[in-house]
């Protein structure tokens, strides 16, 4: 199993599968939030899963592939958006933070597994929460400040309704990723050249 996972074509296949998963979760109708055009979607679950399951670098690449496909015009972003018009949307900060969130979550999860930390679910959930709340949500707040031309307090308040959902998705993602990594322990380890 680990020999196959060291194959670049396997890496590419895994990256493509998770990019597709994020796209599917993004186009599932979201819950509109009052006061903002940014809906609550399952998209961040896919982003966090990419990191937790594939590790930092491959998770980052999966999210970047998803973004690049969306930027060429395929409507796979939330609310059926596609193309460069997304840069004018209130959700651009979240979108641009996705790859970093996936990388951080994946790198932290891999470190927890590699060092044999007890309570792996706790560490996976913590990695997911850091990637989601401290990276993606902060990126979203910055994006709302720039595009919406609002102050940090207003952007923070706009983001608050997403926090509960992000916490739930982080714990769900940790549980799913842990099950996948228990079934395929070499998956998170990935290639030695891209160990994070």
PDB file of C-alpha atoms in Angstrom:
ATOM      1  CA  UNK A   1       0.000   0.000   0.000  1.00  0.00           C
ATOM      2  CA  UNK A   2       2.673   2.519   0.938  1.00  0.00           C
ATOM      3  CA  UNK A   3       4.642   1.676  -2.230  1.00  0.00           C
ATOM      4  CA  UNK A   4       1.608   2.600  -4.367  1.00  0.00           C
ATOM      5  CA  UNK A   5       1.035   5.808  -2.396  1.00  0.00           C
ATOM      6  CA  UNK A   6       4.575   6.933  -3.252  1.00  0.00           C
ATOM      7  CA  UNK A   7       3.557   6.981  -6.920  1.00  0.00           C
ATOM      8  CA  UNK A   8       3.004  10.502  -8.344  1.00  0.00           C
ATOM      9  CA  UNK A   9       0.056   9.241 -10.405  1.00  0.00           C
ATOM     10  CA  UNK A  10      -1.627   8.059  -7.200  1.00  0.00           C
ATOM     11  CA  UNK A  11      -1.016  11.474  -5.649  1.00  0.00           C
ATOM     12  CA  UNK A  12      -2.605  13.119  -8.686  1.00  0.00           C
ATOM     13  CA  UNK A  13      -5.597  10.789  -8.510  1.00  0.00           C
ATOM     14  CA  UNK A  14      -6.121  11.491  -4.792  1.00  0.00           C
ATOM     15  CA  UNK A  15      -5.773  15.232  -5.326  1.00  0.00           C
ATOM     16  CA  UNK A  16      -8.310  15.089  -8.167  1.00  0.00           C
ATOM     17  CA  UNK A  17     -10.790  13.050  -6.132  1.00  0.00           C
ATOM     18  CA  UNK A  18     -10.700  15.514  -3.249  1.00  0.00           C
ATOM     19  CA  UNK A  19     -10.952  18.507  -5.578  1.00  0.00           C
ATOM     20  CA  UNK A  20     -14.092  16.884  -7.006  1.00  0.00           C
ATOM     21  CA  UNK A  21     -15.422  16.204  -3.500  1.00  0.00           C
ATOM     22  CA  UNK A  22     -15.007  19.872  -2.557  1.00  0.00           C
ATOM     23  CA  UNK A  23     -16.799  20.886  -5.765  1.00  0.00           C
ATOM     24  CA  UNK A  24     -19.724  18.568  -5.019  1.00  0.00           C
ATOM     25  CA  UNK A  25     -20.013  19.830  -1.448  1.00  0.00           C
ATOM     26  CA  UNK A  26     -19.826  23.433  -2.683  1.00  0.00           C
ATOM     27  CA  UNK A  27     -22.716  23.122  -5.128  1.00  0.00           C
ATOM     28  CA  UNK A  28     -25.043  21.463  -2.618  1.00  0.00           C
ATOM     29  CA  UNK A  29     -27.483  24.302  -1.833  1.00  0.00           C
ATOM     30  CA  UNK A  30     -26.295  26.299   1.165  1.00  0.00           C
ATOM     31  CA  UNK A  31     -28.195  28.018   3.939  1.00  0.00           C
ATOM     32  CA  UNK A  32     -28.464  31.761   3.209  1.00  0.00           C
ATOM     33  CA  UNK A  33     -27.370  33.987   6.063  1.00  0.00           C
ATOM     34  CA  UNK A  34     -29.168  37.272   6.760  1.00  0.00           C
ATOM     35  CA  UNK A  35     -27.053  40.391   6.297  1.00  0.00           C
ATOM     36  CA  UNK A  36     -24.472  38.740   4.028  1.00  0.00           C
ATOM     37  CA  UNK A  37     -24.372  37.070   0.623  1.00  0.00           C
ATOM     38  CA  UNK A  38     -22.151  34.272   1.952  1.00  0.00           C
ATOM     39  CA  UNK A  39     -24.169  31.075   2.599  1.00  0.00           C
ATOM     40  CA  UNK A  40     -23.356  28.236   4.992  1.00  0.00           C
ATOM     41  CA  UNK A  41     -22.233  25.308   2.817  1.00  0.00           C
ATOM     42  CA  UNK A  42     -20.538  21.950   3.227  1.00  0.00           C
ATOM     43  CA  UNK A  43     -17.596  23.241   1.199  1.00  0.00           C
ATOM     44  CA  UNK A  44     -15.365  23.752   4.238  1.00  0.00           C
ATOM     45  CA  UNK A  45     -15.973  20.139   5.282  1.00  0.00           C
ATOM     46  CA  UNK A  46     -14.409  19.041   1.978  1.00  0.00           C
ATOM     47  CA  UNK A  47     -11.506  21.446   2.404  1.00  0.00           C
ATOM     48  CA  UNK A  48     -10.721  20.224   5.913  1.00  0.00           C
ATOM     49  CA  UNK A  49     -11.135  16.586   4.865  1.00  0.00           C
ATOM     50  CA  UNK A  50      -8.642  17.093   2.044  1.00  0.00           C
ATOM     51  CA  UNK A  51      -6.038  18.200   4.576  1.00  0.00           C
ATOM     52  CA  UNK A  52      -6.825  15.661   7.277  1.00  0.00           C
ATOM     53  CA  UNK A  53      -6.946  12.696   4.901  1.00  0.00           C
ATOM     54  CA  UNK A  54      -4.207  13.588   2.407  1.00  0.00           C
ATOM     55  CA  UNK A  55      -1.836  15.602   4.576  1.00  0.00           C
ATOM     56  CA  UNK A  56      -0.795  19.216   4.187  1.00  0.00           C
ATOM     57  CA  UNK A  57       0.743  19.394   0.719  1.00  0.00           C
ATOM     58  CA  UNK A  58      -1.665  17.118  -1.105  1.00  0.00           C
ATOM     59  CA  UNK A  59      -4.607  18.732   0.699  1.00  0.00           C
ATOM     60  CA  UNK A  60      -3.292  22.141  -0.393  1.00  0.00           C
ATOM     61  CA  UNK A  61      -2.953  20.890  -3.992  1.00  0.00           C
ATOM     62  CA  UNK A  62      -6.490  19.431  -3.987  1.00  0.00           C
ATOM     63  CA  UNK A  63      -7.965  22.758  -2.895  1.00  0.00           C
ATOM     64  CA  UNK A  64      -5.831  24.696  -5.390  1.00  0.00           C
ATOM     65  CA  UNK A  65      -7.001  22.390  -8.185  1.00  0.00           C
ATOM     66  CA  UNK A  66     -10.606  23.019  -7.146  1.00  0.00           C
ATOM     67  CA  UNK A  67     -10.019  26.800  -7.178  1.00  0.00           C
ATOM     68  CA  UNK A  68      -8.246  26.741 -10.548  1.00  0.00           C
ATOM     69  CA  UNK A  69     -11.046  24.736 -12.144  1.00  0.00           C
ATOM     70  CA  UNK A  70     -13.563  27.222 -10.763  1.00  0.00           C
ATOM     71  CA  UNK A  71     -11.552  30.205 -11.998  1.00  0.00           C
ATOM     72  CA  UNK A  72     -11.601  28.942 -15.592  1.00  0.00           C
ATOM     73  CA  UNK A  73     -15.360  29.405 -15.481  1.00  0.00           C
ATOM     74  CA  UNK A  74     -16.810  26.085 -14.353  1.00  0.00           C
ATOM     75  CA  UNK A  75     -19.547  26.962 -11.810  1.00  0.00           C
ATOM     76  CA  UNK A  76     -18.265  24.912  -8.880  1.00  0.00           C
ATOM     77  CA  UNK A  77     -17.968  27.634  -6.270  1.00  0.00           C
ATOM     78  CA  UNK A  78     -20.716  28.196  -3.687  1.00  0.00           C
ATOM     79  CA  UNK A  79     -23.973  29.519  -5.163  1.00  0.00           C
ATOM     80  CA  UNK A  80     -23.015  28.149  -8.591  1.00  0.00           C
ATOM     81  CA  UNK A  81     -20.358  30.789  -9.200  1.00  0.00           C
ATOM     82  CA  UNK A  82     -17.403  30.333 -11.498  1.00  0.00           C
ATOM     83  CA  UNK A  83     -14.809  32.505 -13.176  1.00  0.00           C
ATOM     84  CA  UNK A  84     -12.909  35.553 -12.003  1.00  0.00           C
ATOM     85  CA  UNK A  85     -16.097  37.327 -10.904  1.00  0.00           C
ATOM     86  CA  UNK A  86     -15.676  35.483  -7.607  1.00  0.00           C
ATOM     87  CA  UNK A  87     -12.971  38.034  -6.714  1.00  0.00           C
ATOM     88  CA  UNK A  88     -15.722  40.626  -6.339  1.00  0.00           C
ATOM     89  CA  UNK A  89     -17.826  38.424  -4.042  1.00  0.00           C
ATOM     90  CA  UNK A  90     -18.015  38.664  -0.270  1.00  0.00           C
ATOM     91  CA  UNK A  91     -16.833  35.059  -0.023  1.00  0.00           C
ATOM     92  CA  UNK A  92     -13.453  35.613  -1.713  1.00  0.00           C
ATOM     93  CA  UNK A  93     -11.575  35.751   1.591  1.00  0.00           C
ATOM     94  CA  UNK A  94     -12.854  32.311   2.560  1.00  0.00           C
ATOM     95  CA  UNK A  95     -12.005  30.892  -0.866  1.00  0.00           C
ATOM     96  CA  UNK A  96      -8.448  32.221  -0.844  1.00  0.00           C
ATOM     97  CA  UNK A  97      -7.913  30.914   2.692  1.00  0.00           C
ATOM     98  CA  UNK A  98      -9.108  27.393   1.813  1.00  0.00           C
ATOM     99  CA  UNK A  99      -5.732  26.049   0.590  1.00  0.00           C
ATOM    100  CA  UNK A 100      -3.909  27.409   3.638  1.00  0.00           C
ATOM    101  CA  UNK A 101      -6.556  25.980   5.966  1.00  0.00           C
ATOM    102  CA  UNK A 102      -6.248  22.562   4.315  1.00  0.00           C
ATOM    103  CA  UNK A 103      -2.449  22.697   4.527  1.00  0.00           C
ATOM    104  CA  UNK A 104      -2.402  23.665   8.213  1.00  0.00           C
ATOM    105  CA  UNK A 105      -5.029  21.072   9.186  1.00  0.00           C
ATOM    106  CA  UNK A 106      -3.228  18.362   7.227  1.00  0.00           C
ATOM    107  CA  UNK A 107       0.215  19.222   8.539  1.00  0.00           C
ATOM    108  CA  UNK A 108      -1.002  19.233  12.150  1.00  0.00           C
ATOM    109  CA  UNK A 109      -2.887  15.944  11.696  1.00  0.00           C
ATOM    110  CA  UNK A 110       0.175  14.307  10.181  1.00  0.00           C
ATOM    111  CA  UNK A 111       2.380  15.503  13.038  1.00  0.00           C
ATOM    112  CA  UNK A 112      -0.117  14.093  15.559  1.00  0.00           C
ATOM    113  CA  UNK A 113      -0.127  10.719  13.776  1.00  0.00           C
ATOM    114  CA  UNK A 114       3.643  10.610  13.261  1.00  0.00           C
ATOM    115  CA  UNK A 115       4.339  11.338  16.917  1.00  0.00           C
ATOM    116  CA  UNK A 116       1.762   8.820  18.087  1.00  0.00           C
ATOM    117  CA  UNK A 117      -0.204  11.290  20.190  1.00  0.00           C
ATOM    118  CA  UNK A 118      -2.884   9.612  22.265  1.00  0.00           C
ATOM    119  CA  UNK A 119      -6.438  10.698  21.642  1.00  0.00           C
ATOM    120  CA  UNK A 120      -5.976  11.025  17.886  1.00  0.00           C
ATOM    121  CA  UNK A 121      -9.582  12.194  17.418  1.00  0.00           C
ATOM    122  CA  UNK A 122      -8.865  15.147  19.699  1.00  0.00           C
ATOM    123  CA  UNK A 123      -5.762  16.104  17.695  1.00  0.00           C
ATOM    124  CA  UNK A 124      -7.560  15.696  14.359  1.00  0.00           C
ATOM    125  CA  UNK A 125     -10.446  17.841  15.640  1.00  0.00           C
ATOM    126  CA  UNK A 126      -8.008  20.449  16.946  1.00  0.00           C
ATOM    127  CA  UNK A 127      -6.204  20.498  13.583  1.00  0.00           C
ATOM    128  CA  UNK A 128      -9.549  20.924  11.814  1.00  0.00           C
ATOM    129  CA  UNK A 129     -10.624  23.718  14.160  1.00  0.00           C
ATOM    130  CA  UNK A 130      -7.359  25.581  13.670  1.00  0.00           C
ATOM    131  CA  UNK A 131      -7.599  25.250   9.889  1.00  0.00           C
ATOM    132  CA  UNK A 132     -11.244  26.274   9.889  1.00  0.00           C
ATOM    133  CA  UNK A 133     -11.615  28.910  12.603  1.00  0.00           C
ATOM    134  CA  UNK A 134      -8.164  30.472  12.692  1.00  0.00           C
ATOM    135  CA  UNK A 135      -7.341  30.329   8.989  1.00  0.00           C
ATOM    136  CA  UNK A 136     -10.493  30.111   6.853  1.00  0.00           C
ATOM    137  CA  UNK A 137     -12.761  32.238   9.049  1.00  0.00           C
ATOM    138  CA  UNK A 138     -10.080  34.887   9.526  1.00  0.00           C
ATOM    139  CA  UNK A 139      -9.560  34.943   5.752  1.00  0.00           C
ATOM    140  CA  UNK A 140     -13.307  35.342   5.326  1.00  0.00           C
ATOM    141  CA  UNK A 141     -13.398  38.249   7.767  1.00  0.00           C
ATOM    142  CA  UNK A 142     -10.560  39.987   5.921  1.00  0.00           C
ATOM    143  CA  UNK A 143     -12.336  39.409   2.601  1.00  0.00           C
ATOM    144  CA  UNK A 144     -15.574  40.892   3.924  1.00  0.00           C
ATOM    145  CA  UNK A 145     -13.682  43.917   5.226  1.00  0.00           C
ATOM    146  CA  UNK A 146     -12.101  44.537   1.818  1.00  0.00           C
ATOM    147  CA  UNK A 147     -15.003  43.709  -0.519  1.00  0.00           C
ATOM    148  CA  UNK A 148     -17.814  44.872   1.756  1.00  0.00           C
ATOM    149  CA  UNK A 149     -15.811  47.860   3.008  1.00  0.00           C
ATOM    150  CA  UNK A 150     -16.859  47.191   6.598  1.00  0.00           C
ATOM    151  CA  UNK A 151     -14.865  47.446   9.800  1.00  0.00           C
ATOM    152  CA  UNK A 152     -13.415  44.421  11.576  1.00  0.00           C
ATOM    153  CA  UNK A 153     -16.196  44.303  14.197  1.00  0.00           C
ATOM    154  CA  UNK A 154     -18.928  44.253  11.542  1.00  0.00           C
ATOM    155  CA  UNK A 155     -17.093  41.562   9.549  1.00  0.00           C
ATOM    156  CA  UNK A 156     -16.563  39.551  12.740  1.00  0.00           C
ATOM    157  CA  UNK A 157     -20.291  39.746  13.535  1.00  0.00           C
ATOM    158  CA  UNK A 158     -21.158  38.689   9.964  1.00  0.00           C
ATOM    159  CA  UNK A 159     -18.871  35.668  10.410  1.00  0.00           C
ATOM    160  CA  UNK A 160     -20.301  34.581  13.794  1.00  0.00           C
ATOM    161  CA  UNK A 161     -23.171  32.483  12.366  1.00  0.00           C
ATOM    162  CA  UNK A 162     -20.598  30.365  10.504  1.00  0.00           C
ATOM    163  CA  UNK A 163     -18.667  29.473  13.656  1.00  0.00           C
ATOM    164  CA  UNK A 164     -21.115  26.887  15.035  1.00  0.00           C
ATOM    165  CA  UNK A 165     -21.318  25.186  11.643  1.00  0.00           C
ATOM    166  CA  UNK A 166     -17.538  25.229  11.318  1.00  0.00           C
ATOM    167  CA  UNK A 167     -17.166  23.588  14.722  1.00  0.00           C
ATOM    168  CA  UNK A 168     -19.660  20.863  13.796  1.00  0.00           C
ATOM    169  CA  UNK A 169     -17.983  20.309  10.407  1.00  0.00           C
ATOM    170  CA  UNK A 170     -14.562  20.181  12.070  1.00  0.00           C
ATOM    171  CA  UNK A 171     -15.638  17.417  14.454  1.00  0.00           C
ATOM    172  CA  UNK A 172     -17.422  15.555  11.659  1.00  0.00           C
ATOM    173  CA  UNK A 173     -14.355  15.910   9.439  1.00  0.00           C
ATOM    174  CA  UNK A 174     -12.092  14.639  12.209  1.00  0.00           C
ATOM    175  CA  UNK A 175     -14.269  11.551  12.682  1.00  0.00           C
ATOM    176  CA  UNK A 176     -14.426  10.792   8.956  1.00  0.00           C
ATOM    177  CA  UNK A 177     -10.705  11.410   8.435  1.00  0.00           C
ATOM    178  CA  UNK A 178      -9.767   9.264  11.410  1.00  0.00           C
ATOM    179  CA  UNK A 179     -11.835   6.373  10.047  1.00  0.00           C
ATOM    180  CA  UNK A 180     -10.237   6.741   6.603  1.00  0.00           C
ATOM    181  CA  UNK A 181      -6.736   6.969   8.058  1.00  0.00           C
ATOM    182  CA  UNK A 182      -7.299   3.926  10.246  1.00  0.00           C
ATOM    183  CA  UNK A 183      -8.389   1.975   7.175  1.00  0.00           C
ATOM    184  CA  UNK A 184      -5.505   3.343   5.067  1.00  0.00           C
ATOM    185  CA  UNK A 185      -2.718   4.342   7.488  1.00  0.00           C
ATOM    186  CA  UNK A 186      -0.205   5.103   4.719  1.00  0.00           C
ATOM    187  CA  UNK A 187      -2.564   7.641   3.155  1.00  0.00           C
ATOM    188  CA  UNK A 188      -1.829  10.504   5.555  1.00  0.00           C
ATOM    189  CA  UNK A 189       1.895   9.748   5.533  1.00  0.00           C
ATOM    190  CA  UNK A 190       1.975  10.173   1.771  1.00  0.00           C
ATOM    191  CA  UNK A 191       5.232  10.633  -0.058  1.00  0.00           C
ATOM    192  CA  UNK A 192       8.462  11.246   1.801  1.00  0.00           C
ATOM    193  CA  UNK A 193       9.175  14.237  -0.391  1.00  0.00           C
ATOM    194  CA  UNK A 194       5.923  15.881   0.653  1.00  0.00           C
ATOM    195  CA  UNK A 195       5.630  14.621   4.195  1.00  0.00           C
ATOM    196  CA  UNK A 196       3.534  17.486   5.520  1.00  0.00           C
TER     197      UNK A 196
END
